[in-house]
Amino acid sequence: RPGEKLYEELLISGDQVKPTLHPQIYCSHEYFIPWQDLKTTLTDLERSVRLNDTETLKTLLKGLVPEYRASNHGQHLTVLKEATNQAIA
């Protein structure tokens, strides 16, 4: 049918793709952060936002998301701080 999606690609990175018994299905083992480490980092992120510590915030984000690239504009961090304040209120 026109416009029908013929396949779904769910891979974040194609580095560790392994074939399965089906010729068109592959398995990938993606990087993940253990929950306890993620929970600690989220707490540190929240603290950095509250203190407006942008350098620590950027460092933490780079650790969580290797593809993260900080912009030269502070507006994104301001939006993040406002969103965090609203979620906590």
PDB file of C-alpha atoms in Angstrom:
ATOM      1  CA  ARG A   1       0.000   0.000   0.000  1.00  0.00           C
ATOM      2  CA  PRO A   2       1.268   3.494  -0.719  1.00  0.00           C
ATOM      3  CA  GLY A   3       2.846   5.142   2.309  1.00  0.00           C
ATOM      4  CA  GLU A   4       2.975   1.923   4.316  1.00  0.00           C
ATOM      5  CA  LYS A   5       6.039   1.556   6.467  1.00  0.00           C
ATOM      6  CA  LEU A   6       7.829  -1.592   5.363  1.00  0.00           C
ATOM      7  CA  TYR A   7      10.262  -1.903   8.253  1.00  0.00           C
ATOM      8  CA  GLU A   8      10.974  -0.423  11.685  1.00  0.00           C
ATOM      9  CA  GLU A   9      14.472   0.549  12.722  1.00  0.00           C
ATOM     10  CA  LEU A  10      14.812   0.752  16.486  1.00  0.00           C
ATOM     11  CA  LEU A  11      18.571   0.795  16.856  1.00  0.00           C
ATOM     12  CA  ILE A  12      20.329   3.689  18.536  1.00  0.00           C
ATOM     13  CA  SER A  13      23.742   2.596  17.354  1.00  0.00           C
ATOM     14  CA  GLY A  14      24.516  -0.134  14.884  1.00  0.00           C
ATOM     15  CA  ASP A  15      27.761  -1.142  16.557  1.00  0.00           C
ATOM     16  CA  GLN A  16      26.670  -4.382  18.186  1.00  0.00           C
ATOM     17  CA  VAL A  17      24.034  -5.782  15.855  1.00  0.00           C
ATOM     18  CA  LYS A  18      23.793  -9.570  15.701  1.00  0.00           C
ATOM     19  CA  PRO A  19      21.679 -11.713  13.386  1.00  0.00           C
ATOM     20  CA  THR A  20      18.894 -13.965  14.670  1.00  0.00           C
ATOM     21  CA  LEU A  21      17.385 -17.104  13.151  1.00  0.00           C
ATOM     22  CA  HIS A  22      15.143 -14.896  11.002  1.00  0.00           C
ATOM     23  CA  PRO A  23      17.066 -13.303   8.099  1.00  0.00           C
ATOM     24  CA  GLN A  24      15.385  -9.910   8.525  1.00  0.00           C
ATOM     25  CA  ILE A  25      15.476  -9.657  12.324  1.00  0.00           C
ATOM     26  CA  TYR A  26      18.544  -8.502  14.210  1.00  0.00           C
ATOM     27  CA  CYS A  27      19.357  -8.124  17.894  1.00  0.00           C
ATOM     28  CA  SER A  28      21.276  -5.228  19.393  1.00  0.00           C
ATOM     29  CA  HIS A  29      22.788  -4.803  22.817  1.00  0.00           C
ATOM     30  CA  GLU A  30      22.576  -1.086  23.534  1.00  0.00           C
ATOM     31  CA  TYR A  31      24.420   0.770  26.256  1.00  0.00           C
ATOM     32  CA  PHE A  32      22.380   1.487  29.373  1.00  0.00           C
ATOM     33  CA  ILE A  33      23.023   3.068  32.738  1.00  0.00           C
ATOM     34  CA  PRO A  34      22.275   0.945  35.804  1.00  0.00           C
ATOM     35  CA  TRP A  35      19.320   2.362  37.759  1.00  0.00           C
ATOM     36  CA  GLN A  36      21.295   3.261  40.897  1.00  0.00           C
ATOM     37  CA  ASP A  37      23.856   5.202  38.832  1.00  0.00           C
ATOM     38  CA  LEU A  38      21.099   6.944  36.875  1.00  0.00           C
ATOM     39  CA  LYS A  39      19.230   7.846  40.072  1.00  0.00           C
ATOM     40  CA  THR A  40      22.386   9.407  41.544  1.00  0.00           C
ATOM     41  CA  THR A  41      23.089  11.358  38.364  1.00  0.00           C
ATOM     42  CA  LEU A  42      19.491  12.619  38.179  1.00  0.00           C
ATOM     43  CA  THR A  43      19.819  13.916  41.738  1.00  0.00           C
ATOM     44  CA  ASP A  44      23.067  15.643  40.765  1.00  0.00           C
ATOM     45  CA  LEU A  45      21.397  17.103  37.661  1.00  0.00           C
ATOM     46  CA  GLU A  46      18.560  18.503  39.746  1.00  0.00           C
ATOM     47  CA  ARG A  47      21.025  20.060  42.197  1.00  0.00           C
ATOM     48  CA  SER A  48      22.997  21.627  39.326  1.00  0.00           C
ATOM     49  CA  VAL A  49      19.826  23.112  37.854  1.00  0.00           C
ATOM     50  CA  ARG A  50      18.750  24.565  41.209  1.00  0.00           C
ATOM     51  CA  LEU A  51      22.199  26.119  41.704  1.00  0.00           C
ATOM     52  CA  ASN A  52      22.382  27.283  38.070  1.00  0.00           C
ATOM     53  CA  ASP A  53      25.711  25.418  37.827  1.00  0.00           C
ATOM     54  CA  THR A  54      25.822  25.134  34.054  1.00  0.00           C
ATOM     55  CA  GLU A  55      29.324  23.665  33.847  1.00  0.00           C
ATOM     56  CA  THR A  56      28.465  20.740  36.127  1.00  0.00           C
ATOM     57  CA  LEU A  57      25.157  20.342  34.318  1.00  0.00           C
ATOM     58  CA  LYS A  58      26.915  20.068  30.945  1.00  0.00           C
ATOM     59  CA  THR A  59      29.417  17.569  32.344  1.00  0.00           C
ATOM     60  CA  LEU A  60      26.633  15.405  33.782  1.00  0.00           C
ATOM     61  CA  LEU A  61      24.670  15.507  30.528  1.00  0.00           C
ATOM     62  CA  LYS A  62      27.746  14.502  28.544  1.00  0.00           C
ATOM     63  CA  GLY A  63      28.182  11.549  30.908  1.00  0.00           C
ATOM     64  CA  LEU A  64      24.564  10.440  30.444  1.00  0.00           C
ATOM     65  CA  VAL A  65      24.311  11.038  26.712  1.00  0.00           C
ATOM     66  CA  PRO A  66      27.611  10.567  24.855  1.00  0.00           C
ATOM     67  CA  GLU A  67      26.104  12.258  21.780  1.00  0.00           C
ATOM     68  CA  TYR A  68      25.177  15.392  23.765  1.00  0.00           C
ATOM     69  CA  ARG A  69      26.700  18.625  22.504  1.00  0.00           C
ATOM     70  CA  ALA A  70      26.188  21.737  24.597  1.00  0.00           C
ATOM     71  CA  SER A  71      24.942  24.779  22.733  1.00  0.00           C
ATOM     72  CA  ASN A  72      26.571  28.148  23.174  1.00  0.00           C
ATOM     73  CA  HIS A  73      23.242  29.603  24.216  1.00  0.00           C
ATOM     74  CA  GLY A  74      22.055  29.481  27.796  1.00  0.00           C
ATOM     75  CA  GLN A  75      18.366  29.485  26.866  1.00  0.00           C
ATOM     76  CA  HIS A  76      18.119  25.686  26.877  1.00  0.00           C
ATOM     77  CA  LEU A  77      19.427  25.529  30.425  1.00  0.00           C
ATOM     78  CA  THR A  78      16.942  28.197  31.504  1.00  0.00           C
ATOM     79  CA  VAL A  79      14.086  26.155  30.047  1.00  0.00           C
ATOM     80  CA  LEU A  80      15.384  23.066  31.852  1.00  0.00           C
ATOM     81  CA  LYS A  81      15.548  24.963  35.145  1.00  0.00           C
ATOM     82  CA  GLU A  82      11.987  26.248  34.733  1.00  0.00           C
ATOM     83  CA  ALA A  83      10.722  22.767  33.870  1.00  0.00           C
ATOM     84  CA  THR A  84      12.435  21.295  36.918  1.00  0.00           C
ATOM     85  CA  ASN A  85      10.989  23.959  39.192  1.00  0.00           C
ATOM     86  CA  GLN A  86       7.480  23.295  37.853  1.00  0.00           C
ATOM     87  CA  ALA A  87       7.841  19.535  38.290  1.00  0.00           C
ATOM     88  CA  ILE A  88       8.958  19.950  41.901  1.00  0.00           C
ATOM     89  CA  ALA A  89       6.259  22.496  42.825  1.00  0.00           C
TER      90      ALA A  89
END
